[in-house]
C-alpha cells in the first residue's frame, strides 16, 4: 500500500512512500467531551420555585454575618466571590473542577474552594468547604451533601 507522510525534513511537503505498512485505524473521537466527574447542580433560581426544601437566614461565616440559603436541591455548598473577597478568605484550586449549569443553560466551571470555613449556627460551629461562585442573592448556599453529613433536616 502506498502512503503519504509529512516530509521529515520540514519542507512542508508530503512524501509518497510505496509499499508502506498499513496503519491502525484511529480511535473514534466523541462529538462532545464527557462531563467532568464533579458535575453538580444548584437548584436555587432567584424568582422561581426550586426543586427541594430551602431555608434562609443570617449566620456567621468565619465570624462575619452572612446571608445563607440551606438548599436540599443543591448538591454542593458555595460561597459568593464577593463575600470571599470582603472576608479576606483565601481560596485554593480544586483538584477536579465542578461543572454547573446556569438557569439559562450555560455551563460554568468552578475551580476554586475556600476550605475549612467556620459556620456558626446558633451555639454550634461547623467546618465547611465552600466552592467559589459569583452569587447575587446570597453570601453562601449550603447544599445537601453537607446537610446529610451532619444530619441536618429542613
Short mmCIF file of N, CA and C in Angstrom, two decimals:
data_model
loop_
_atom_site.label_atom_id
_atom_site.label_comp_id
_atom_site.label_asym_id
_atom_site.label_seq_id
_atom_site.Cartn_x
_atom_site.Cartn_y
_atom_site.Cartn_z
N UNK A 1 0.84 -1.16 0.00
CA UNK A 1 0.00 0.00 0.00
C UNK A 1 0.89 1.24 0.00
N UNK A 2 0.53 2.21 -0.79
CA UNK A 2 1.25 3.48 -0.83
C UNK A 2 0.66 4.40 0.24
N UNK A 3 1.49 5.24 0.84
CA UNK A 3 1.01 6.15 1.88
C UNK A 3 1.73 7.48 1.79
N UNK A 4 1.03 8.53 2.19
CA UNK A 4 1.62 9.86 2.23
C UNK A 4 2.02 10.18 3.66
N UNK A 5 3.22 10.71 3.83
CA UNK A 5 3.72 11.11 5.14
C UNK A 5 4.26 12.53 5.04
N UNK A 6 4.23 13.29 6.14
CA UNK A 6 4.85 14.62 6.11
C UNK A 6 6.34 14.50 5.82
N UNK A 7 6.87 15.46 5.12
CA UNK A 7 8.29 15.50 4.78
C UNK A 7 9.11 15.54 6.06
N UNK A 8 9.98 14.56 6.29
CA UNK A 8 10.76 14.53 7.53
C UNK A 8 11.75 15.68 7.64
N UNK A 9 12.02 16.39 6.55
CA UNK A 9 12.99 17.48 6.58
C UNK A 9 12.32 18.84 6.80
N UNK A 10 10.99 18.85 7.04
CA UNK A 10 10.28 20.07 7.39
C UNK A 10 10.10 21.05 6.26
N UNK A 11 10.02 20.58 5.03
CA UNK A 11 9.84 21.47 3.88
C UNK A 11 8.37 21.75 3.59
N UNK A 12 7.47 21.25 4.44
CA UNK A 12 6.04 21.50 4.24
C UNK A 12 5.46 20.68 3.11
N UNK A 13 6.12 19.64 2.68
CA UNK A 13 5.63 18.81 1.60
C UNK A 13 5.30 17.43 2.14
N UNK A 14 4.64 16.65 1.29
CA UNK A 14 4.30 15.27 1.63
C UNK A 14 5.16 14.34 0.80
N UNK A 15 5.51 13.23 1.38
CA UNK A 15 6.35 12.25 0.71
C UNK A 15 5.53 10.98 0.50
N UNK A 16 5.55 10.47 -0.74
CA UNK A 16 4.86 9.22 -1.05
C UNK A 16 5.80 8.07 -0.75
N UNK A 17 5.36 7.18 0.13
CA UNK A 17 6.16 6.02 0.49
C UNK A 17 5.47 4.80 -0.10
N UNK A 18 6.10 4.16 -1.10
CA UNK A 18 5.48 2.98 -1.68
C UNK A 18 5.58 1.78 -0.74
N UNK A 19 4.59 0.93 -0.80
CA UNK A 19 4.54 -0.31 -0.02
C UNK A 19 4.70 -0.08 1.49
N UNK A 20 4.11 1.00 1.99
CA UNK A 20 4.17 1.29 3.43
C UNK A 20 3.23 0.35 4.16
N UNK A 21 3.60 -0.05 5.40
CA UNK A 21 2.68 -0.92 6.15
C UNK A 21 1.41 -0.16 6.51
N UNK A 22 0.32 -0.90 6.59
CA UNK A 22 -0.96 -0.28 6.93
C UNK A 22 -0.94 0.20 8.37
N UNK A 23 -1.48 1.37 8.59
CA UNK A 23 -1.57 1.92 9.94
C UNK A 23 -2.90 1.52 10.57
N UNK A 24 -2.93 1.34 11.88
CA UNK A 24 -4.21 1.01 12.51
C UNK A 24 -5.18 2.18 12.36
N UNK A 25 -6.45 1.84 12.33
CA UNK A 25 -7.48 2.88 12.22
C UNK A 25 -7.46 3.75 13.48
N UNK A 26 -7.64 5.06 13.33
CA UNK A 26 -7.65 5.92 14.52
C UNK A 26 -8.88 5.63 15.38
N UNK A 27 -8.71 5.86 16.67
CA UNK A 27 -9.83 5.66 17.60
C UNK A 27 -10.89 6.71 17.32
N UNK A 28 -12.17 6.34 17.42
CA UNK A 28 -13.22 7.32 17.18
C UNK A 28 -13.15 8.45 18.22
N UNK A 29 -13.42 9.66 17.77
CA UNK A 29 -13.40 10.83 18.64
C UNK A 29 -14.85 11.20 18.97
N UNK A 30 -15.20 11.31 20.25
CA UNK A 30 -16.58 11.68 20.58
C UNK A 30 -16.89 13.10 20.12
N UNK A 31 -18.13 13.33 19.77
CA UNK A 31 -18.55 14.64 19.29
C UNK A 31 -18.41 15.70 20.39
N UNK A 32 -18.78 15.37 21.62
CA UNK A 32 -18.65 16.28 22.76
C UNK A 32 -17.82 15.62 23.83
N UNK A 33 -16.99 16.41 24.52
CA UNK A 33 -16.23 15.79 25.60
C UNK A 33 -17.15 15.35 26.72
N UNK A 34 -16.78 14.29 27.44
CA UNK A 34 -17.63 13.85 28.54
C UNK A 34 -17.62 14.89 29.66
N UNK A 35 -18.70 14.98 30.45
CA UNK A 35 -18.71 15.94 31.53
C UNK A 35 -17.68 15.57 32.59
N UNK A 36 -17.16 16.59 33.31
CA UNK A 36 -16.21 16.27 34.37
C UNK A 36 -16.87 15.42 35.44
N UNK A 37 -16.08 14.65 36.19
CA UNK A 37 -16.66 13.76 37.20
C UNK A 37 -17.38 14.51 38.31
N UNK A 38 -17.07 15.78 38.51
CA UNK A 38 -17.72 16.55 39.57
C UNK A 38 -18.87 17.39 39.03
N UNK A 39 -19.61 16.88 38.05
CA UNK A 39 -20.74 17.64 37.55
C UNK A 39 -21.79 17.69 38.66
N UNK A 40 -22.31 18.87 38.90
CA UNK A 40 -23.22 19.05 40.02
C UNK A 40 -24.31 20.02 39.63
N UNK A 41 -25.18 20.31 40.57
CA UNK A 41 -26.25 21.25 40.25
C UNK A 41 -26.54 22.13 41.45
N UNK A 42 -26.97 23.33 41.14
CA UNK A 42 -27.50 24.25 42.14
C UNK A 42 -28.94 24.49 41.75
N UNK A 43 -29.86 24.22 42.65
CA UNK A 43 -31.27 24.31 42.29
C UNK A 43 -31.83 25.70 42.48
N UNK A 44 -31.18 26.56 43.29
CA UNK A 44 -31.75 27.87 43.59
C UNK A 44 -31.77 28.75 42.35
N UNK A 45 -32.94 29.20 41.98
CA UNK A 45 -33.10 30.12 40.88
C UNK A 45 -33.87 31.33 41.40
N UNK A 46 -33.26 32.51 41.48
CA UNK A 46 -33.98 33.67 42.02
C UNK A 46 -35.28 33.91 41.26
N UNK A 47 -36.34 34.12 42.01
CA UNK A 47 -37.64 34.41 41.41
C UNK A 47 -38.41 33.19 40.96
N UNK A 48 -37.85 32.01 41.09
CA UNK A 48 -38.52 30.78 40.65
C UNK A 48 -38.63 29.81 41.80
N UNK A 49 -39.51 28.83 41.66
CA UNK A 49 -39.57 27.73 42.63
C UNK A 49 -38.44 26.80 42.32
N UNK A 50 -37.69 26.43 43.29
CA UNK A 50 -36.59 25.49 43.10
C UNK A 50 -37.04 24.10 43.52
N UNK A 51 -36.28 23.10 43.10
CA UNK A 51 -36.56 21.72 43.50
C UNK A 51 -35.89 21.47 44.83
N UNK A 52 -36.64 21.12 45.85
CA UNK A 52 -36.05 20.83 47.15
C UNK A 52 -36.48 21.84 48.19
N UNK A 53 -36.28 21.47 49.45
CA UNK A 53 -36.64 22.34 50.56
C UNK A 53 -35.54 23.37 50.77
N UNK A 54 -35.94 24.59 51.16
CA UNK A 54 -34.97 25.66 51.38
C UNK A 54 -35.32 26.43 52.63
N UNK A 55 -34.29 26.87 53.32
CA UNK A 55 -34.42 27.75 54.47
C UNK A 55 -33.30 28.77 54.35
N UNK A 56 -33.59 30.02 54.67
CA UNK A 56 -32.54 31.02 54.64
C UNK A 56 -32.46 31.75 55.97
N UNK A 57 -31.31 32.32 56.23
CA UNK A 57 -31.12 33.08 57.46
C UNK A 57 -29.77 33.74 57.46
N UNK A 58 -29.53 34.57 58.48
CA UNK A 58 -28.24 35.22 58.63
C UNK A 58 -27.49 34.53 59.75
N UNK A 59 -26.33 34.00 59.41
CA UNK A 59 -25.48 33.29 60.35
C UNK A 59 -24.05 33.79 60.14
N UNK A 60 -23.12 33.28 60.89
CA UNK A 60 -21.73 33.73 60.78
C UNK A 60 -20.90 32.74 59.98
N UNK A 61 -20.09 33.28 59.07
CA UNK A 61 -19.06 32.50 58.39
C UNK A 61 -17.74 33.17 58.77
N UNK A 62 -16.89 32.44 59.48
CA UNK A 62 -15.63 32.98 59.99
C UNK A 62 -15.86 34.30 60.73
N UNK A 63 -16.87 34.31 61.60
CA UNK A 63 -17.23 35.44 62.48
C UNK A 63 -17.78 36.65 61.74
N UNK A 64 -18.15 36.50 60.48
CA UNK A 64 -18.72 37.60 59.70
C UNK A 64 -20.16 37.25 59.33
N UNK A 65 -21.14 38.17 59.59
CA UNK A 65 -22.54 37.87 59.23
C UNK A 65 -22.68 37.58 57.73
N UNK A 66 -23.43 36.52 57.43
CA UNK A 66 -23.62 36.10 56.05
C UNK A 66 -25.07 35.67 55.85
N UNK A 67 -25.62 36.05 54.71
CA UNK A 67 -26.97 35.59 54.33
C UNK A 67 -26.79 34.23 53.66
N UNK A 68 -27.31 33.19 54.33
CA UNK A 68 -27.07 31.81 53.89
C UNK A 68 -28.40 31.15 53.51
N UNK A 69 -28.37 30.44 52.39
CA UNK A 69 -29.51 29.62 51.96
C UNK A 69 -29.14 28.17 52.17
N UNK A 70 -29.98 27.42 52.88
CA UNK A 70 -29.82 25.98 53.02
C UNK A 70 -30.75 25.37 51.99
N UNK A 71 -30.19 24.67 51.01
CA UNK A 71 -30.95 24.22 49.85
C UNK A 71 -30.72 22.73 49.63
N UNK A 72 -31.77 21.91 49.87
CA UNK A 72 -31.64 20.47 49.66
C UNK A 72 -31.56 20.11 48.18
N UNK A 73 -31.86 21.04 47.30
CA UNK A 73 -31.75 20.79 45.87
C UNK A 73 -30.36 21.06 45.32
N UNK A 74 -29.48 21.66 46.13
CA UNK A 74 -28.09 21.92 45.71
C UNK A 74 -27.21 20.79 46.24
N UNK A 75 -26.39 20.25 45.37
CA UNK A 75 -25.56 19.13 45.81
C UNK A 75 -24.30 19.59 46.54
N UNK A 76 -23.80 20.78 46.26
CA UNK A 76 -22.59 21.27 46.91
C UNK A 76 -22.89 22.57 47.65
N UNK A 77 -21.93 23.00 48.46
CA UNK A 77 -22.03 24.28 49.16
C UNK A 77 -21.14 25.28 48.44
N UNK A 78 -21.67 26.49 48.22
CA UNK A 78 -20.92 27.52 47.51
C UNK A 78 -20.91 28.81 48.32
N UNK A 79 -19.89 29.62 48.07
CA UNK A 79 -19.77 30.92 48.70
C UNK A 79 -19.60 31.95 47.59
N UNK A 80 -20.20 33.12 47.79
CA UNK A 80 -20.09 34.15 46.75
C UNK A 80 -18.67 34.69 46.72
N UNK A 81 -18.21 34.98 45.51
CA UNK A 81 -16.85 35.51 45.36
C UNK A 81 -16.74 36.87 46.05
N UNK A 82 -17.79 37.68 46.03
CA UNK A 82 -17.72 38.99 46.68
C UNK A 82 -17.61 38.84 48.20
N UNK A 83 -18.34 37.89 48.79
CA UNK A 83 -18.23 37.64 50.23
C UNK A 83 -16.83 37.10 50.56
N UNK A 84 -16.31 36.24 49.71
CA UNK A 84 -14.98 35.69 49.92
C UNK A 84 -13.94 36.81 49.99
N UNK A 85 -13.98 37.73 49.02
CA UNK A 85 -13.01 38.83 49.00
C UNK A 85 -13.21 39.77 50.19
N UNK A 86 -14.47 40.11 50.51
CA UNK A 86 -14.75 41.01 51.63
C UNK A 86 -14.33 40.42 52.96
N UNK A 87 -14.33 39.09 53.05
CA UNK A 87 -13.97 38.40 54.29
C UNK A 87 -12.49 38.01 54.34
N UNK A 88 -11.75 38.38 53.30
CA UNK A 88 -10.33 38.03 53.21
C UNK A 88 -10.08 36.53 53.27
N UNK A 89 -11.01 35.75 52.71
CA UNK A 89 -10.81 34.31 52.62
C UNK A 89 -9.87 34.02 51.45
N UNK A 90 -9.01 33.05 51.61
CA UNK A 90 -8.05 32.72 50.57
C UNK A 90 -8.45 31.39 49.93
N UNK A 91 -8.83 31.44 48.66
CA UNK A 91 -9.24 30.19 48.00
C UNK A 91 -8.04 29.39 47.55
N UNK A 92 -8.27 28.09 47.34
CA UNK A 92 -7.28 27.23 46.73
C UNK A 92 -7.93 26.58 45.51
N UNK A 93 -7.09 26.00 44.66
CA UNK A 93 -7.59 25.36 43.44
C UNK A 93 -8.18 24.00 43.78
N UNK A 94 -9.31 23.68 43.16
CA UNK A 94 -9.89 22.34 43.29
C UNK A 94 -9.04 21.33 42.53
N UNK A 95 -8.92 20.12 43.06
CA UNK A 95 -8.21 19.07 42.34
C UNK A 95 -8.94 18.74 41.04
N UNK A 96 -10.26 18.65 41.14
CA UNK A 96 -11.11 18.38 39.98
C UNK A 96 -12.18 19.46 39.96
N UNK A 97 -12.24 20.30 38.92
CA UNK A 97 -13.24 21.36 38.88
C UNK A 97 -14.67 20.81 38.85
N UNK A 98 -15.60 21.62 39.33
CA UNK A 98 -17.02 21.30 39.27
C UNK A 98 -17.62 21.98 38.05
N UNK A 99 -18.62 21.35 37.45
CA UNK A 99 -19.36 21.95 36.35
C UNK A 99 -20.80 22.09 36.78
N UNK A 100 -21.34 23.30 36.63
CA UNK A 100 -22.76 23.50 36.92
C UNK A 100 -23.41 24.12 35.69
N UNK A 101 -24.72 24.02 35.63
CA UNK A 101 -25.49 24.66 34.56
C UNK A 101 -26.23 25.85 35.12
N UNK A 102 -26.12 26.97 34.42
CA UNK A 102 -26.82 28.18 34.86
C UNK A 102 -28.30 28.06 34.50
N UNK A 103 -29.15 28.94 35.07
CA UNK A 103 -30.57 28.91 34.72
C UNK A 103 -30.81 29.09 33.22
N UNK A 104 -29.86 29.72 32.51
CA UNK A 104 -30.00 29.92 31.08
C UNK A 104 -29.39 28.77 30.27
N UNK A 105 -28.95 27.72 30.97
CA UNK A 105 -28.40 26.56 30.30
C UNK A 105 -26.92 26.65 29.98
N UNK A 106 -26.24 27.70 30.44
CA UNK A 106 -24.82 27.83 30.18
C UNK A 106 -24.03 26.99 31.18
N UNK A 107 -22.94 26.40 30.71
CA UNK A 107 -22.08 25.62 31.59
C UNK A 107 -21.08 26.55 32.25
N UNK A 108 -20.93 26.39 33.56
CA UNK A 108 -19.97 27.18 34.33
C UNK A 108 -19.03 26.20 35.02
N UNK A 109 -17.74 26.43 34.88
CA UNK A 109 -16.73 25.59 35.51
C UNK A 109 -16.25 26.31 36.77
N UNK A 110 -16.34 25.64 37.91
CA UNK A 110 -15.90 26.19 39.19
C UNK A 110 -14.56 25.56 39.55
N UNK A 111 -13.56 26.40 39.82
CA UNK A 111 -12.20 25.91 40.01
C UNK A 111 -11.60 26.21 41.38
N UNK A 112 -12.30 27.00 42.21
CA UNK A 112 -11.72 27.39 43.50
C UNK A 112 -12.59 26.94 44.66
N UNK A 113 -11.93 26.74 45.81
CA UNK A 113 -12.62 26.32 47.02
C UNK A 113 -12.03 27.07 48.20
N UNK A 114 -12.88 27.47 49.14
CA UNK A 114 -12.44 28.02 50.42
C UNK A 114 -12.61 26.91 51.45
N UNK A 115 -11.52 26.38 51.91
CA UNK A 115 -11.55 25.20 52.80
C UNK A 115 -11.67 25.61 54.26
N UNK A 116 -12.32 24.74 55.02
CA UNK A 116 -12.40 24.85 56.48
C UNK A 116 -12.96 26.18 56.97
N UNK A 117 -14.01 26.67 56.32
CA UNK A 117 -14.68 27.86 56.80
C UNK A 117 -15.52 27.47 58.03
N UNK A 118 -15.53 28.33 59.03
CA UNK A 118 -16.29 28.05 60.25
C UNK A 118 -17.65 28.72 60.15
N UNK A 119 -18.69 27.91 60.11
CA UNK A 119 -20.06 28.40 60.05
C UNK A 119 -20.67 28.24 61.43
N UNK A 120 -21.14 29.35 62.01
CA UNK A 120 -21.74 29.33 63.34
C UNK A 120 -23.25 29.36 63.20
N UNK A 121 -23.89 28.28 63.65
CA UNK A 121 -25.35 28.17 63.64
C UNK A 121 -25.79 28.15 65.10
N UNK A 122 -26.32 29.27 65.55
CA UNK A 122 -26.66 29.45 66.96
C UNK A 122 -25.42 29.19 67.81
N UNK A 123 -25.43 28.17 68.66
CA UNK A 123 -24.30 27.94 69.55
C UNK A 123 -23.38 26.83 69.05
N UNK A 124 -23.56 26.36 67.83
CA UNK A 124 -22.72 25.29 67.28
C UNK A 124 -21.89 25.82 66.12
N UNK A 125 -20.69 25.27 65.97
CA UNK A 125 -19.83 25.65 64.87
C UNK A 125 -19.52 24.42 64.01
N UNK A 126 -19.48 24.65 62.71
CA UNK A 126 -19.24 23.57 61.75
C UNK A 126 -18.18 24.03 60.75
N UNK A 127 -17.37 23.10 60.30
CA UNK A 127 -16.38 23.37 59.26
C UNK A 127 -16.99 22.97 57.92
N UNK A 128 -16.93 23.88 56.96
CA UNK A 128 -17.47 23.61 55.63
C UNK A 128 -16.47 24.08 54.59
N UNK A 129 -16.31 23.29 53.55
CA UNK A 129 -15.54 23.70 52.37
C UNK A 129 -16.54 24.28 51.38
N UNK A 130 -16.34 25.53 50.98
CA UNK A 130 -17.23 26.20 50.04
C UNK A 130 -16.55 26.35 48.68
N UNK A 131 -17.25 25.94 47.62
CA UNK A 131 -16.79 26.19 46.27
C UNK A 131 -17.16 27.64 45.94
N UNK A 132 -16.26 28.36 45.26
CA UNK A 132 -16.45 29.78 44.98
C UNK A 132 -17.27 29.96 43.71
N UNK A 133 -18.31 30.82 43.81
CA UNK A 133 -19.21 31.10 42.70
C UNK A 133 -19.67 32.54 42.82
N UNK A 134 -19.92 33.18 41.71
CA UNK A 134 -20.48 34.53 41.73
C UNK A 134 -21.98 34.42 42.02
N UNK A 135 -22.38 34.87 43.21
CA UNK A 135 -23.80 34.84 43.62
C UNK A 135 -24.30 36.26 43.80
N UNK A 136 -25.56 36.48 43.53
CA UNK A 136 -26.15 37.80 43.70
C UNK A 136 -27.02 37.89 44.94
N UNK A 137 -27.81 36.87 45.23
CA UNK A 137 -28.84 36.96 46.27
C UNK A 137 -28.39 36.50 47.64
N UNK A 138 -27.34 35.68 47.72
CA UNK A 138 -26.90 35.13 48.98
C UNK A 138 -25.38 35.21 49.08
N UNK A 139 -24.90 35.18 50.32
CA UNK A 139 -23.45 35.11 50.54
C UNK A 139 -22.97 33.67 50.43
N UNK A 140 -23.84 32.73 50.73
CA UNK A 140 -23.48 31.31 50.64
C UNK A 140 -24.74 30.47 50.47
N UNK A 141 -24.56 29.33 49.84
CA UNK A 141 -25.61 28.31 49.74
C UNK A 141 -25.01 27.03 50.29
N UNK A 142 -25.70 26.43 51.25
CA UNK A 142 -25.24 25.17 51.83
C UNK A 142 -26.11 24.06 51.24
N UNK A 143 -25.45 23.09 50.61
CA UNK A 143 -26.15 22.05 49.88
C UNK A 143 -26.38 20.78 50.69
N UNK A 144 -27.05 19.84 50.05
CA UNK A 144 -27.50 18.61 50.69
C UNK A 144 -26.33 17.72 51.12
N UNK A 145 -25.21 17.77 50.42
CA UNK A 145 -24.09 16.91 50.81
C UNK A 145 -23.65 17.22 52.24
N UNK A 146 -23.46 18.48 52.57
CA UNK A 146 -23.06 18.84 53.93
C UNK A 146 -24.19 18.55 54.91
N UNK A 147 -25.43 18.89 54.53
CA UNK A 147 -26.57 18.66 55.45
C UNK A 147 -26.72 17.18 55.78
N UNK A 148 -26.53 16.30 54.81
CA UNK A 148 -26.67 14.87 55.08
C UNK A 148 -25.53 14.36 55.95
N UNK A 149 -24.33 14.94 55.79
CA UNK A 149 -23.19 14.53 56.60
C UNK A 149 -23.41 14.83 58.09
N UNK A 150 -24.07 15.96 58.39
CA UNK A 150 -24.26 16.34 59.80
C UNK A 150 -25.65 15.99 60.30
N UNK A 151 -26.50 15.40 59.45
CA UNK A 151 -27.84 15.01 59.88
C UNK A 151 -28.82 16.16 59.97
N UNK A 152 -28.57 17.24 59.23
CA UNK A 152 -29.49 18.39 59.27
C UNK A 152 -30.77 18.06 58.51
N UNK A 153 -31.89 18.52 59.02
CA UNK A 153 -33.20 18.28 58.38
C UNK A 153 -33.88 19.63 58.22
N UNK A 154 -34.42 19.86 57.01
CA UNK A 154 -35.19 21.08 56.77
C UNK A 154 -36.65 20.72 56.71
#
